[in-house]
Structure formats: C-alpha cells, structure tokens
Short mmCIF file of C-alpha atoms in Angstrom, two decimals:
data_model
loop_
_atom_site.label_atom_id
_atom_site.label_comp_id
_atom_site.label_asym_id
_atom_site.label_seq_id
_atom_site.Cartn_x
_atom_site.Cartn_y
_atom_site.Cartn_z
CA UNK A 1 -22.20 -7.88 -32.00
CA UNK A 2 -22.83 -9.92 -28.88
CA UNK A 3 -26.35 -9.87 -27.14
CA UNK A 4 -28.07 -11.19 -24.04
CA UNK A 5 -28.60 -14.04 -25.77
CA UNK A 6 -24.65 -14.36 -26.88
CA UNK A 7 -24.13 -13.69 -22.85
CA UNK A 8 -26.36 -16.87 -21.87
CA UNK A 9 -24.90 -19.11 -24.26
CA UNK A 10 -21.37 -18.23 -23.33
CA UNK A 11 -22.21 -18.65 -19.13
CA UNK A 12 -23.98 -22.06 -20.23
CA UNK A 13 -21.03 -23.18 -21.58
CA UNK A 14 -18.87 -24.01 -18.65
CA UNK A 15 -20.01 -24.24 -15.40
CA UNK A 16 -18.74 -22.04 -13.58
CA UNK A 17 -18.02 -19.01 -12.13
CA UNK A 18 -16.74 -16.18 -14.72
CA UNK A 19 -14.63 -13.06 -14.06
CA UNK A 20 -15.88 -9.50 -16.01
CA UNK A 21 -12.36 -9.94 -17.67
CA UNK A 22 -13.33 -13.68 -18.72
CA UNK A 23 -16.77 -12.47 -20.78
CA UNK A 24 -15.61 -9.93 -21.95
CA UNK A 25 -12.74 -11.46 -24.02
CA UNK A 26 -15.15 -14.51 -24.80
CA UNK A 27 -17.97 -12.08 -25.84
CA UNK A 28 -15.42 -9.39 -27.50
CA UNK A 29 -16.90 -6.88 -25.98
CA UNK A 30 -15.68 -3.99 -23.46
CA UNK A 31 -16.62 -3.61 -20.07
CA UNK A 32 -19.10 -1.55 -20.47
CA UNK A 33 -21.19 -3.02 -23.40
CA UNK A 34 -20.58 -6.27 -20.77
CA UNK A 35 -22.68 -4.28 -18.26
CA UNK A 36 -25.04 -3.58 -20.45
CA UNK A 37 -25.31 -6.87 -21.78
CA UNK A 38 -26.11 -8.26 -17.74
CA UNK A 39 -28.09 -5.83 -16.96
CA UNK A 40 -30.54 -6.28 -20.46
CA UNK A 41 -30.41 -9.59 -19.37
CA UNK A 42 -31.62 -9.72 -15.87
CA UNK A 43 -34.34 -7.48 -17.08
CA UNK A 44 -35.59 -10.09 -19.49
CA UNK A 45 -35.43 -12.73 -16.67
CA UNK A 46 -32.11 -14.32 -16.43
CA UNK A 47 -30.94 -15.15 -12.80
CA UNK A 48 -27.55 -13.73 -13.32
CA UNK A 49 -26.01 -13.71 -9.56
CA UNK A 50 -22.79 -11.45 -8.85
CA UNK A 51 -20.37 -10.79 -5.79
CA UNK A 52 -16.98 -8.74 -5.48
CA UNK A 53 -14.96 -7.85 -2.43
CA UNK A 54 -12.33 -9.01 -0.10
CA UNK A 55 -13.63 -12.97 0.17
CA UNK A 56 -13.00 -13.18 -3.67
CA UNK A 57 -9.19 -11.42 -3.75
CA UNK A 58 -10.60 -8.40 -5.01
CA UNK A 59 -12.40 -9.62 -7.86
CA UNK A 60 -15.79 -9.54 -9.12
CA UNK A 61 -17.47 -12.74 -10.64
CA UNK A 62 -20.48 -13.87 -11.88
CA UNK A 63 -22.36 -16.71 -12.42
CA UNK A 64 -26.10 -18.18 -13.70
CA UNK A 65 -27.99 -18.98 -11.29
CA UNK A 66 -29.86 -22.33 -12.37
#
C-alpha cells in the first residue's frame, strides 16, 4: 500500500511535473486514495504545488515544490 512517503519518493524521482494519471499508475493506486495520499502529505509539510485549467490543455499536474 502506497503512503505519503511512497508519494515523495516517486515525485523525487524525476523532475518534473506529474499528471494525477502519471502517480497514480506509478503509485498503483486510484484517484482517490491519490488525493488522499497529497492531501496527508501537505498536512505533514510537503510543498506539493498543483494547477489545472485551460493553460495546461485541460489537465491537472503537480509537482514538489523544492
């Protein structure tokens, strides 16, 4: 089972910026244990950044913000 920990280590790995669809198959997790995972995350410090919308063809990404 993947945890915030898991999530770090995976962002770390590359640098760069990661789709939802991107973690979650690296993580093997769904979407919504993915959520969970950021948001536990950012609680416990991490500077997880976001941004969706129109600029970024519809997609959402994230990245770590170091």
């Amino acid at each position: 089972m993947a945890n915030e920990n898991r999530l770090l280590s995976v962002m770390k790995s590359r640098r760069k910026v990661w789709t939802h669809l991107e973690l979650c198959d690296q993580l093997g997790v769904h979407i919504c244990e993915l959520a969970r995972l950021v948001s536990a995350a950012k609680e416990s410090g991490a500077r997880i950044k976001g941004e969706s919308g129109e600029r970024l063809s519809g997609t959402s990404k994230l990245w770590l913000e170091q």
